[in-house]
Coordinates of C-alpha atoms and ligand atoms in Angstrom, one line a residue:
M1 CA 4.9 13.3 -31.1
I2 CA 4.4 12.2 -34.7
E3 CA 3.4 14.8 -37.3
G4 CA -0.3 13.8 -38.4
V5 CA -0.9 11.8 -35.4
K6 CA -3.0 13.6 -32.6
Q7 CA -1.8 13.2 -29.0
Q8 CA -3.8 14.5 -25.7
K9 CA -2.3 16.7 -23.0
W10 CA -0.3 14.1 -20.8
W11 CA -2.2 15.6 -17.9
G12 CA -5.8 15.8 -18.7
W13 CA -8.7 15.9 -21.8
G14 CA -7.9 17.0 -25.0
E15 CA -5.7 19.4 -26.7
E16 CA -3.4 21.9 -25.0
G17 CA -4.6 25.4 -24.7
K18 CA -8.6 24.6 -24.5
A19 CA -10.1 24.1 -21.2
Y20 CA -13.8 24.5 -19.3
S21 CA -14.6 28.2 -18.4
H22 CA -17.4 29.3 -16.0
H23 CA -16.8 33.1 -16.3
D24 CA -19.9 33.3 -18.8
K25 CA -22.1 31.0 -16.8
P26 CA -23.0 33.3 -13.8
K27 CA -25.0 30.3 -12.1
F28 CA -22.5 27.9 -12.2
A29 CA -20.3 29.0 -9.1
P30 CA -23.0 29.6 -7.1
F31 CA -24.8 26.2 -7.8
V32 CA -21.4 24.2 -7.1
K33 CA -21.2 25.9 -3.8
R34 CA -24.6 25.0 -3.0
I35 CA -24.5 21.4 -3.8
V36 CA -21.1 20.6 -2.8
G37 CA -19.9 23.8 -0.9
V38 CA -16.8 24.5 -3.2
D39 CA -16.0 27.6 -4.3
I40 CA -14.8 27.2 -8.1
N41 CA -13.3 30.9 -8.0
V42 CA -10.4 29.6 -6.0
S43 CA -8.2 27.2 -7.2
K44 CA -6.7 24.5 -5.1
T45 CA -4.5 22.7 -7.1
S46 CA -2.7 23.4 -10.6
V47 CA -0.9 21.1 -13.0
P48 CA 2.8 20.6 -12.1
P49 CA 5.5 21.4 -15.1
F50 CA 6.1 18.1 -16.9
S51 CA 10.1 18.5 -16.2
S52 CA 9.0 18.3 -12.4
L53 CA 7.8 14.4 -13.0
D54 CA 10.2 11.8 -12.4
V55 CA 9.5 9.8 -15.3
P56 CA 11.2 6.2 -15.1
A57 CA 13.8 5.6 -17.5
T58 CA 13.0 3.2 -20.8
Q59 CA 13.9 -0.3 -19.8
L60 CA 14.1 -1.1 -23.3
T61 CA 16.8 -3.3 -24.6
D62 CA 19.2 -2.3 -27.2
E63 CA 18.1 -5.4 -29.2
L64 CA 14.5 -4.6 -29.2
R65 CA 15.0 -1.2 -30.1
T66 CA 16.8 -2.6 -33.1
K67 CA 14.2 -5.2 -33.7
L68 CA 11.1 -2.7 -33.4
E69 CA 12.9 0.1 -35.3
G70 CA 13.3 -2.2 -38.2
I71 CA 10.0 -3.0 -38.3
V72 CA 8.4 0.6 -38.1
G73 CA 11.4 2.7 -38.8
A74 CA 13.6 4.6 -36.3
T75 CA 11.1 7.6 -36.4
Y76 CA 8.1 5.7 -35.4
A77 CA 9.7 4.3 -32.4
Q78 CA 9.7 6.8 -29.7
T79 CA 11.0 6.9 -26.2
D80 CA 10.8 10.5 -25.0
D81 CA 9.5 10.7 -21.5
E82 CA 6.6 13.2 -22.6
T83 CA 5.3 10.4 -25.2
R84 CA 5.7 7.5 -22.9
V85 CA 3.8 9.4 -20.3
V86 CA 0.5 10.3 -22.6
H87 CA 0.6 6.6 -23.6
A88 CA 0.9 5.3 -19.9
F89 CA -2.6 6.2 -19.0
G90 CA -6.2 6.4 -20.1
K91 CA -8.6 9.3 -19.3
G92 CA -10.3 8.3 -16.0
V93 CA -10.3 10.3 -12.8
R94 CA -7.7 8.2 -11.4
D95 CA -5.5 8.5 -14.2
L96 CA -5.8 12.3 -13.9
V97 CA -5.2 12.3 -10.2
R98 CA -2.1 10.1 -10.5
V99 CA -0.3 11.9 -13.1
R100 CA -0.7 15.2 -11.6
R101 CA 1.0 13.8 -8.6
G102 CA 3.8 12.2 -10.5
E103 CA 2.5 8.6 -9.6
L104 CA 3.1 7.2 -12.9
G105 CA 3.3 3.3 -12.4
R106 CA 4.9 1.0 -14.8
V107 CA 5.4 3.8 -18.0
P108 CA 6.0 1.9 -21.4
D109 CA 9.4 1.6 -22.7
V110 CA 8.6 2.5 -26.4
V111 CA 5.4 3.8 -28.2
V112 CA 5.6 2.5 -31.6
Y113 CA 3.3 3.7 -34.7
P114 CA 2.8 1.1 -37.2
G115 CA 1.9 2.4 -40.8
D116 CA 0.2 -0.7 -42.1
E117 CA -1.0 -4.0 -41.5
D118 CA 2.3 -5.9 -42.2
E119 CA 4.1 -3.8 -39.6
V120 CA 1.2 -4.9 -37.3
V121 CA 1.7 -8.2 -38.2
A122 CA 5.6 -8.4 -37.4
L123 CA 5.0 -6.3 -34.1
V124 CA 2.5 -9.0 -32.8
N125 CA 4.9 -12.1 -33.7
A126 CA 7.9 -10.2 -32.5
A127 CA 6.1 -9.7 -28.8
V128 CA 5.3 -13.6 -28.8
E129 CA 9.1 -14.5 -29.9
D130 CA 10.9 -11.7 -28.1
D131 CA 8.1 -12.2 -24.8
F132 CA 7.3 -8.4 -24.8
V133 CA 4.0 -7.0 -23.7
L134 CA 2.3 -5.2 -26.7
I135 CA -0.6 -2.9 -25.7
P136 CA -2.9 -1.4 -28.6
F137 CA -3.5 2.4 -28.4
G138 CA -6.2 4.2 -30.0
G139 CA -7.0 7.5 -28.3
G140 CA -6.3 6.8 -25.0
S141 CA -9.6 8.0 -23.6
N142 CA -10.8 4.9 -22.0
I143 CA -11.6 5.4 -18.3
V144 CA -11.4 1.7 -16.9
A145 CA -7.5 1.4 -17.0
A146 CA -7.5 -0.4 -20.2
T147 CA -4.0 0.7 -21.5
E148 CA -2.1 0.8 -18.5
A149 CA 0.8 -1.7 -17.9
V150 CA 0.6 -3.9 -15.2
P151 CA 2.1 -2.5 -12.2
G152 CA 5.8 -4.0 -12.0
E153 CA 5.5 -5.8 -15.4
P154 CA 9.0 -7.0 -15.6
R155 CA 8.9 -7.4 -19.4
N156 CA 9.6 -4.6 -21.8
V157 CA 6.1 -2.6 -22.5
V158 CA 5.8 -1.7 -26.0
V159 CA 2.5 0.5 -26.7
A160 CA 1.5 0.4 -30.4
N161 CA -0.6 3.5 -31.4
L162 CA -2.3 2.8 -34.6
G163 CA -2.8 6.7 -35.2
R164 CA -1.0 6.5 -38.5
M165 CA -3.4 4.0 -40.0
K166 CA -6.1 6.4 -40.4
S167 CA -7.7 6.0 -44.2
L168 CA -11.2 5.4 -45.4
L169 CA -10.1 2.8 -47.8
E170 CA -13.5 2.0 -49.6
I171 CA -17.1 2.5 -49.7
D172 CA -19.9 -0.4 -50.9
E173 CA -22.5 2.2 -51.7
I174 CA -24.7 -0.4 -52.7
S175 CA -24.8 -2.2 -49.3
G176 CA -24.0 1.2 -47.3
M177 CA -20.9 0.1 -45.6
A178 CA -17.5 1.7 -45.6
R179 CA -13.8 0.0 -44.9
I180 CA -12.0 2.1 -42.6
Q181 CA -8.7 1.8 -40.8
A182 CA -8.8 1.5 -37.3
G183 CA -6.5 4.3 -36.3
V184 CA -8.8 7.2 -37.5
F185 CA -10.2 9.9 -34.8
G186 CA -14.0 10.3 -34.9
P187 CA -13.6 13.5 -36.4
D188 CA -11.2 12.6 -39.4
M189 CA -13.3 9.6 -40.2
E190 CA -16.6 11.8 -40.4
D191 CA -14.7 14.4 -42.5
Q192 CA -13.8 11.5 -45.2
L193 CA -17.1 9.9 -44.8
Q194 CA -19.2 13.2 -45.4
A195 CA -16.9 14.6 -48.6
R196 CA -18.6 11.3 -50.2
G197 CA -22.1 12.1 -48.5
W198 CA -22.0 9.8 -45.8
T199 CA -22.0 9.2 -42.2
M200 CA -21.7 6.6 -39.5
G201 CA -23.8 8.6 -36.8
H202 CA -21.5 7.1 -34.0
Q203 CA -21.3 10.0 -31.7
P204 CA -19.4 9.0 -28.2
D205 CA -18.9 12.3 -25.9
S206 CA -15.3 11.0 -26.4
F207 CA -15.6 11.4 -30.4
V208 CA -12.9 14.0 -30.9
W209 CA -10.1 12.0 -28.9
S210 CA -11.1 8.4 -29.4
T211 CA -10.5 5.9 -32.5
L212 CA -12.6 3.2 -34.5
G213 CA -10.4 0.9 -33.0
G214 CA -10.8 2.1 -29.6
W215 CA -14.6 1.9 -30.2
I216 CA -14.8 -1.7 -31.3
A217 CA -12.5 -2.9 -28.6
T218 CA -14.5 -1.2 -26.0
R219 CA -18.0 -2.1 -27.2
S220 CA -18.7 1.7 -27.7
S221 CA -21.8 3.4 -27.6
G222 CA -22.6 6.7 -29.5
M223 CA -25.5 9.2 -28.3
Q224 CA -27.1 8.7 -31.7
S225 CA -27.3 4.9 -30.6
D226 CA -31.4 4.6 -30.8
K227 CA -31.2 5.1 -34.4
Y228 CA -27.7 4.2 -35.7
G229 CA -26.8 1.5 -33.0
D230 CA -24.1 0.5 -30.8
I231 CA -20.4 -0.1 -32.4
S232 CA -21.6 -4.0 -31.9
D233 CA -24.4 -3.3 -34.4
I234 CA -22.5 -0.9 -36.7
V235 CA -19.4 -3.1 -37.2
R236 CA -20.1 -5.6 -40.1
G237 CA -17.0 -7.1 -40.7
L238 CA -13.1 -6.5 -39.4
R239 CA -9.4 -7.7 -39.6
M240 CA -7.4 -8.2 -36.5
V241 CA -3.8 -9.3 -36.3
M242 CA -3.6 -12.3 -33.7
P243 CA -0.1 -14.2 -32.7
G244 CA 1.0 -16.1 -35.8
Q245 CA -2.5 -15.5 -38.0
V246 CA -4.8 -12.7 -39.2
L247 CA -8.4 -12.8 -38.5
T248 CA -10.3 -11.9 -41.5
L249 CA -14.2 -11.2 -40.9
R250 CA -15.9 -10.7 -44.4
P251 CA -18.5 -7.7 -44.1
L252 CA -22.0 -9.2 -43.9
P253 CA -25.1 -8.3 -42.5
S254 CA -25.8 -11.3 -40.7
T255 CA -24.2 -14.9 -40.1
S256 CA -25.0 -18.3 -38.3
S257 CA -21.6 -19.8 -38.7
G258 CA -21.8 -20.9 -34.8
P259 CA -20.8 -18.6 -31.9
S260 CA -20.1 -15.0 -33.2
V261 CA -16.2 -14.7 -33.6
R262 CA -17.2 -10.9 -34.7
E263 CA -18.6 -10.6 -31.3
M264 CA -15.4 -12.2 -29.5
V265 CA -13.3 -9.3 -31.2
L266 CA -16.1 -6.6 -29.8
G267 CA -14.7 -5.5 -26.3
S268 CA -11.4 -7.6 -26.5
E269 CA -9.8 -4.6 -25.1
G270 CA -6.4 -5.9 -26.8
R271 CA -6.5 -9.0 -25.1
L272 CA -6.7 -10.9 -28.6
G273 CA -5.0 -9.1 -31.2
I274 CA -5.0 -5.4 -32.8
I275 CA -7.5 -4.6 -35.1
T276 CA -6.7 -3.0 -38.3
E277 CA -9.1 -2.0 -40.0
A278 CA -13.3 -2.8 -40.0
W279 CA -16.3 -2.8 -42.2
V280 CA -18.9 -0.5 -40.8
Q281 CA -22.5 0.6 -41.5
V282 CA -22.8 4.1 -43.1
H283 CA -25.9 6.1 -44.0
R284 CA -26.7 9.0 -46.3
I285 CA -26.3 12.3 -44.7
P286 CA -29.9 12.8 -43.6
E287 CA -31.9 16.1 -45.0
Q288 CA -32.7 17.2 -41.6
R289 CA -31.4 16.9 -37.9
E290 CA -33.2 18.4 -35.0
L291 CA -33.2 17.9 -31.2
Q292 CA -36.2 18.8 -29.5
A293 CA -36.2 20.0 -25.5
Y294 CA -39.1 18.5 -23.4
F295 CA -39.3 19.2 -19.5
F296 CA -41.5 16.4 -17.1
A297 CA -42.4 17.2 -13.6
T298 CA -40.7 14.0 -12.2
Y299 CA -37.8 11.7 -13.4
A300 CA -40.1 8.7 -13.1
D301 CA -42.6 10.5 -15.9
G302 CA -39.7 11.2 -18.3
L303 CA -38.2 7.2 -18.0
K304 CA -41.6 6.4 -18.4
A305 CA -42.0 8.6 -21.9
C306 CA -38.5 6.9 -22.9
E307 CA -39.8 3.5 -22.3
Q308 CA -43.0 4.2 -24.4
I309 CA -40.8 6.2 -27.1
A310 CA -38.8 2.9 -27.5
A311 CA -41.9 0.8 -27.6
S312 CA -43.8 3.0 -30.0
D313 CA -43.8 3.5 -33.7
A314 CA -41.8 6.6 -33.3
N315 CA -38.0 6.6 -35.0
V316 CA -35.9 9.0 -32.9
I317 CA -31.9 9.1 -33.0
L318 CA -31.7 9.7 -29.1
A319 CA -33.9 10.0 -26.5
R320 CA -32.4 11.3 -22.9
V321 CA -33.9 12.5 -19.7
S322 CA -31.7 13.9 -16.8
D323 CA -33.1 13.6 -13.5
P324 CA -33.4 16.7 -11.0
L325 CA -30.3 17.4 -10.1
E326 CA -28.4 16.9 -13.6
T327 CA -31.4 19.3 -15.0
Q328 CA -30.3 22.0 -12.6
Y329 CA -26.6 21.2 -13.2
I330 CA -27.3 21.8 -16.9
M331 CA -29.3 25.1 -16.3
A332 CA -26.8 26.3 -14.1
N333 CA -23.8 25.3 -16.7
G334 CA -25.6 27.6 -19.6
K335 CA -24.4 31.0 -20.4
A336 CA -26.5 33.5 -19.3
S337 CA -29.4 34.3 -21.4
G338 CA -30.5 37.6 -23.5
R339 CA -33.7 39.6 -22.6
V340 CA -35.8 37.4 -25.0
G341 CA -34.4 33.9 -23.2
K342 CA -35.1 35.6 -19.8
L343 CA -38.2 36.3 -20.6
A344 CA -39.2 33.0 -22.6
N345 CA -37.4 31.3 -19.1
K346 CA -39.7 33.0 -17.0
A347 CA -43.1 32.1 -19.1
I348 CA -41.9 28.5 -19.1
Q349 CA -41.2 28.7 -15.3
K350 CA -45.0 30.1 -14.8
L351 CA -46.7 27.5 -17.1
M352 CA -44.8 24.7 -14.9
E353 CA -45.9 26.5 -11.5
R354 CA -49.5 26.7 -13.1
K355 CA -49.4 22.6 -13.4
G356 CA -48.3 22.5 -9.8
W357 CA -44.8 21.2 -10.5
D358 CA -42.2 21.2 -8.0
L359 CA -39.5 23.4 -9.8
D360 CA -36.7 21.6 -7.8
G361 CA -38.0 18.1 -9.3
I362 CA -38.2 18.7 -13.2
C363 CA -36.5 17.1 -15.4
M364 CA -35.0 17.9 -18.9
S365 CA -35.2 15.9 -21.8
F366 CA -33.9 15.8 -25.5
V367 CA -35.4 13.9 -28.1
G368 CA -33.5 14.0 -31.5
F369 CA -35.0 13.3 -35.0
E370 CA -33.5 13.0 -38.5
G371 CA -34.6 12.5 -42.1
S372 CA -36.6 14.5 -44.5
A373 CA -39.0 17.2 -43.2
N374 CA -41.8 15.1 -43.7
H375 CA -40.6 12.3 -41.6
V376 CA -39.3 14.5 -38.8
R377 CA -42.5 16.1 -38.6
Y378 CA -44.4 12.7 -38.5
H379 CA -42.4 11.4 -35.6
K380 CA -42.0 14.6 -33.6
G381 CA -45.9 14.3 -33.5
L382 CA -45.7 10.8 -32.3
V383 CA -43.4 11.6 -29.7
S384 CA -45.0 14.9 -28.7
K385 CA -48.4 12.6 -27.6
I386 CA -46.1 10.4 -25.8
I387 CA -44.5 13.2 -24.0
K388 CA -48.1 14.6 -23.3
A389 CA -49.2 11.2 -21.9
N390 CA -46.6 11.5 -19.1
N391 CA -47.1 14.9 -18.2
G392 CA -44.3 16.7 -20.1
M393 CA -43.8 19.7 -21.7
G394 CA -42.0 20.8 -25.0
V395 CA -39.9 23.7 -25.2
G396 CA -38.7 24.1 -28.5
K397 CA -35.7 23.3 -30.3
G398 CA -33.5 26.2 -28.9
P399 CA -31.9 24.1 -25.9
G400 CA -31.3 21.1 -28.1
S401 CA -29.1 23.0 -30.6
L402 CA -27.0 24.4 -27.9
Y403 CA -26.5 21.4 -26.3
D404 CA -25.5 19.9 -29.9
Q405 CA -22.9 22.6 -30.4
K406 CA -21.1 22.0 -27.2
K407 CA -21.5 18.5 -26.3
Y408 CA -17.6 17.7 -27.1
D409 CA -16.5 20.4 -24.9
T410 CA -17.7 18.7 -21.8
P411 CA -15.3 16.3 -21.1
Y412 CA -12.6 19.3 -20.3
I413 CA -14.7 20.1 -17.3
R414 CA -13.1 17.2 -15.1
D415 CA -9.6 18.8 -15.3
F416 CA -11.3 22.4 -14.1
M417 CA -13.1 20.4 -11.4
L418 CA -9.8 18.8 -9.9
D419 CA -8.0 22.3 -10.4
H420 CA -10.6 23.2 -7.6
G421 CA -10.8 20.2 -5.4
L422 CA -13.4 17.9 -7.0
V423 CA -13.0 14.7 -8.1
A424 CA -15.4 13.8 -10.8
D425 CA -16.3 10.5 -12.8
V426 CA -18.8 8.7 -14.1
S427 CA -20.4 5.0 -14.1
E428 CA -23.2 3.8 -16.4
T429 CA -25.1 0.8 -16.6
T430 CA -28.0 -0.8 -18.4
T431 CA -31.2 -2.6 -16.8
P432 CA -34.7 -4.2 -18.2
W433 CA -37.0 -1.2 -18.0
A434 CA -38.8 -2.8 -15.1
H435 CA -35.8 -1.9 -13.0
A436 CA -34.7 1.4 -14.8
L437 CA -36.1 3.8 -11.8
E438 CA -35.3 1.4 -8.9
I439 CA -31.7 1.3 -10.0
H440 CA -31.6 5.1 -10.0
T441 CA -32.9 5.6 -6.6
N442 CA -30.8 2.8 -5.0
T443 CA -27.5 3.9 -6.6
V444 CA -28.0 7.4 -5.7
A445 CA -28.8 6.4 -2.6
A446 CA -25.8 3.9 -2.5
A447 CA -23.4 6.7 -3.5
H448 CA -24.6 9.2 -0.8
K449 CA -24.2 6.5 1.8
A450 CA -20.6 6.3 0.7
L451 CA -20.1 9.6 1.0
E452 CA -21.5 10.1 4.2
E453 CA -19.3 7.0 5.7
R454 CA -16.1 8.9 4.2
G455 CA -17.4 12.0 5.8
V456 CA -16.9 13.9 2.6
R457 CA -19.7 16.3 0.6
G458 CA -20.5 15.2 -3.1
V459 CA -23.2 15.0 -5.3
V460 CA -24.5 12.5 -7.7
F461 CA -26.7 12.8 -10.6
C462 CA -27.9 10.8 -13.9
H463 CA -29.6 11.0 -17.2
L464 CA -30.9 7.9 -19.2
S465 CA -29.0 8.0 -22.3
H466 CA -29.6 5.0 -24.8
S467 CA -32.8 3.1 -25.0
Y468 CA -33.7 -0.3 -26.4
H469 CA -36.8 -2.6 -26.9
S470 CA -36.1 -4.3 -23.4
G471 CA -34.6 -1.4 -21.4
A472 CA -32.0 1.4 -21.0
C473 CA -28.7 2.7 -20.1
Q474 CA -28.5 5.5 -17.2
Y475 CA -25.5 7.6 -17.1
F476 CA -24.2 8.5 -13.5
T477 CA -22.0 11.5 -12.7
F478 CA -20.4 11.8 -9.6
A479 CA -18.2 14.7 -7.9
I480 CA -16.5 14.3 -4.5
A481 CA -15.5 17.5 -2.7
D482 CA -12.1 16.0 -1.5
D483 CA -8.9 17.9 -2.1
S484 CA -7.0 15.6 0.3
E485 CA -4.2 13.2 -0.5
D486 CA -6.7 10.2 0.2
N487 CA -8.9 11.9 -2.6
L488 CA -8.8 8.5 -4.6
V489 CA -9.6 6.7 -1.2
S490 CA -12.8 8.5 -1.6
Y491 CA -13.1 7.8 -4.9
D492 CA -12.7 3.8 -4.5
A493 CA -15.6 4.3 -1.9
V494 CA -18.2 6.0 -3.9
K495 CA -17.2 4.1 -7.4
R496 CA -17.5 0.9 -5.7
A497 CA -20.7 1.6 -4.0
I498 CA -22.0 2.5 -7.4
Q499 CA -21.0 -0.4 -9.1
Q500 CA -22.1 -2.7 -6.6
S501 CA -25.5 -1.2 -6.7
F502 CA -25.7 -2.0 -10.5
M503 CA -25.0 -5.7 -9.4
D504 CA -27.6 -5.6 -6.6
N505 CA -30.3 -3.7 -9.1
H506 CA -30.6 -6.0 -12.2
G507 CA -27.8 -3.9 -14.0
T508 CA -24.6 -4.5 -15.7
V509 CA -20.8 -3.8 -14.9
S510 CA -20.8 -1.0 -17.9
H511 CA -23.2 -0.5 -20.6
H512 CA -20.2 1.2 -23.3
H513 CA -17.0 2.1 -21.1
G514 CA -15.8 -1.5 -21.2
V515 CA -14.0 -3.4 -18.2
G516 CA -10.4 -2.5 -18.2
E517 CA -8.8 -3.2 -14.6
E518 CA -11.5 -0.7 -13.0
H519 CA -14.4 -2.8 -13.7
S520 CA -12.7 -6.2 -13.5
P521 CA -13.9 -7.0 -9.9
W522 CA -17.4 -7.2 -10.7
L523 CA -17.0 -9.4 -13.8
D524 CA -18.1 -12.8 -12.3
Q525 CA -21.1 -11.1 -10.6
D526 CA -21.9 -9.9 -13.9
I527 CA -21.3 -12.9 -16.3
S528 CA -21.2 -15.5 -13.6
P529 CA -17.6 -17.3 -12.8
A530 CA -19.0 -19.7 -15.8
G531 CA -18.8 -16.5 -18.1
V532 CA -15.5 -15.5 -16.8
H533 CA -13.9 -18.8 -17.4
M534 CA -15.3 -18.9 -21.2
Q535 CA -13.3 -15.4 -21.3
R536 CA -10.2 -16.5 -19.6
T537 CA -10.1 -19.7 -21.7
L538 CA -10.5 -17.6 -25.1
F539 CA -7.7 -15.2 -23.9
E540 CA -5.4 -17.9 -22.9
G541 CA -5.7 -19.8 -26.1
I542 CA -5.1 -17.4 -28.3
D543 CA -2.2 -15.5 -26.1
P544 CA -0.8 -18.2 -24.1
G545 CA 2.1 -16.0 -23.5
N546 CA -0.1 -13.4 -22.1
N547 CA 1.9 -11.0 -24.1
L548 CA -1.2 -8.6 -25.4
N549 CA -2.5 -6.1 -23.2
P550 CA -2.3 -8.6 -20.3
G551 CA -4.4 -7.9 -17.0
K552 CA -7.5 -6.1 -18.6
I553 CA -10.7 -7.6 -18.4
I554 CA -10.0 -10.5 -16.2
Ligands
LIG601 P1 -7.8 3.8 -26.0 O1 -8.4 4.0 -24.7 O2 -6.5 4.2 -26.9 O3 -8.0 1.9 -25.8 C1 -9.2 1.5 -25.4 C2 -8.9 -0.3 -25.4 O4 -8.9 -0.6 -26.6 C3 -7.7 -0.3 -25.0 O5 -7.7 -2.0 -24.0 C4 -6.7 -0.7 -25.9 O6 -5.9 -1.9 -25.7 C5 -7.8 -1.2 -27.3 N1 -7.6 -0.6 -28.7 C6 -7.5 0.4 -29.0 N2 -7.3 0.4 -30.3 C7 -7.5 -0.9 -30.7 C8 -7.2 -1.8 -31.8 N3 -6.9 -1.1 -32.9 N4 -7.2 -2.8 -31.6 C9 -7.3 -3.4 -30.5 N5 -7.4 -3.3 -29.2 C10 -7.4 -1.5 -29.4 N6 -17.6 5.8 -24.5 C11 -18.4 5.4 -25.2 O7 -18.5 4.5 -26.0 N7 -19.2 6.5 -25.3 C12 -19.4 7.6 -24.8 O8 -19.8 8.7 -25.0 C13 -18.2 8.2 -24.2 N8 -17.8 9.3 -23.4 C14 -16.6 9.4 -23.0 C15 -16.4 10.6 -22.4 C16 -15.0 11.0 -21.9 C17 -15.0 12.4 -21.1 C18 -14.2 10.0 -21.6 C19 -13.0 10.0 -20.8 C20 -14.9 8.6 -22.0 C21 -15.8 8.5 -22.8 N9 -15.8 7.2 -23.1 C22 -17.0 6.9 -24.2 C23 -14.9 6.2 -23.2 C24 -13.8 5.9 -24.5 O9 -13.8 7.2 -24.9 C25 -14.1 4.4 -25.2 O10 -13.7 3.6 -24.4 C26 -13.4 4.6 -26.3 O11 -14.5 3.8 -27.2 C27 -12.0 4.5 -26.5 O12 -11.2 4.5 -27.6 P2 -10.0 5.0 -28.0 O13 -9.5 5.0 -29.3 O14 -9.6 6.2 -26.9 O15 -9.2 4.0 -27.1

């Protein structure tokens, strides 16, 4: 490991020593047992010791080692097994399953840590001259196989970890923009910005373990996108090192200089070059922040309310609603309430029963507000009317602040699930509002059909996570009770059914996880063969030798 550069566990999410536990959540084990028949008090598998893995030896040639060490310095060219394995995968469940099994694929030969843009330029040019593969790496948090080398790649595979390039370089306080190096992780970036009274407001669930460069290269979206925008809105300018040249896009609020080059870089997943820094929109830290919780009688009511919030004058930072099963999951996954909490829950339950709601069908929702006290009060009022008009009821700030405190711990649960024989992952999409309910119904049905055909139990649930004028993102979580050697066959069957349902129901292949290798098979349905042709022409034009992260997107 390199001092000052964060690195995730080789086998799972986040940092060593931190894990999900259900011991203070008495309702969780009964919930999982009821839904998928699995007893999470009994471990099915565990993580093998690293020493048991058969890590293929580095194929780095002496000549290339000398060259790379000449560029970044010997300390910053690492060939030890653990560093190479950490950089061999992202964090999709397919990655987690394979790495535990020791199915390591084409492990990179070396990981380099450039310290500045000049070193990145030298690396990219060397990749072309010496014909090796160069894969940019941020936090390695992608779940679409976006950082994995192509199986059997005969050329040397070099991963460039941007983690040393992590400084806030300048803030244009008049324009509300900051210039930041691409390798910075979320918390470090916000610490640097907030020390000067600013925030970027981009909060993906993976925030702690993902980087600015990774967000740009995957077209990321954070949970507060209803206010701050997706990364594609936030990034106003950038620098990207390409073979033989450096792309420089000055920070601009908007421009009509032909097809957007900025947009070509967004979502490029390392296929066009290495992003070294970006100008991003930043905002003054808001005076007040509040997440209000609401319940709806049905998911259809919740979707309608979110649609109306998006169309209204209300300013919200987020508006999300979970379907009934996800609501039950959230409630089961909470800590035991104290006496007051229990009484409050009983009172809420009574109220719902009096309204004639089916308690198994209720849907939990969070709506967030930021700004001055007056601003928050006013917009909360607007939202409150919409909630009421859609048969919803408010339950205050309590659940929202709990959610806020724990939001970055959720990713640890997938490793816990794997220990207990459950393969869990997520798929997300956007549709126009007109198709929001239909894609939910049909995707849940498609996933269940795939589970039945495989003869395994499983669960799929969903929430609406990001709203736009014309539609919304819905985020599906699925878990499959399969601890057999073939669990990835089950995963593939369910994942394929969900992705195809997106295509068949007016959705896109992914709203914010990108394409990588995982979503590539659906791209021609998503953007049409002509769109694929345009992308291929772009990649081949910039990188004719196929040296930059080959095999991703198309
Ligand atoms: P990496 O995984 O390291 O790389 C991703 C891609 O970007 C690769 O193709 C890589 O080559 C390229 N890349 C990285 N850095 C650069 C660079 N400097 N220049 C050029 N190319 C580069 N995503 C969201 O948008 N929102 C979420 O809420 C969200 N939640 C998640 C929760 C979990 C539990 C997990 C596992 C993932 C989640 N993701 C989410 C997906 C993932 O975190 C994002 O795709 C993120 O943007 C990846 O950033 P990274 O720094 O980890 O990039």
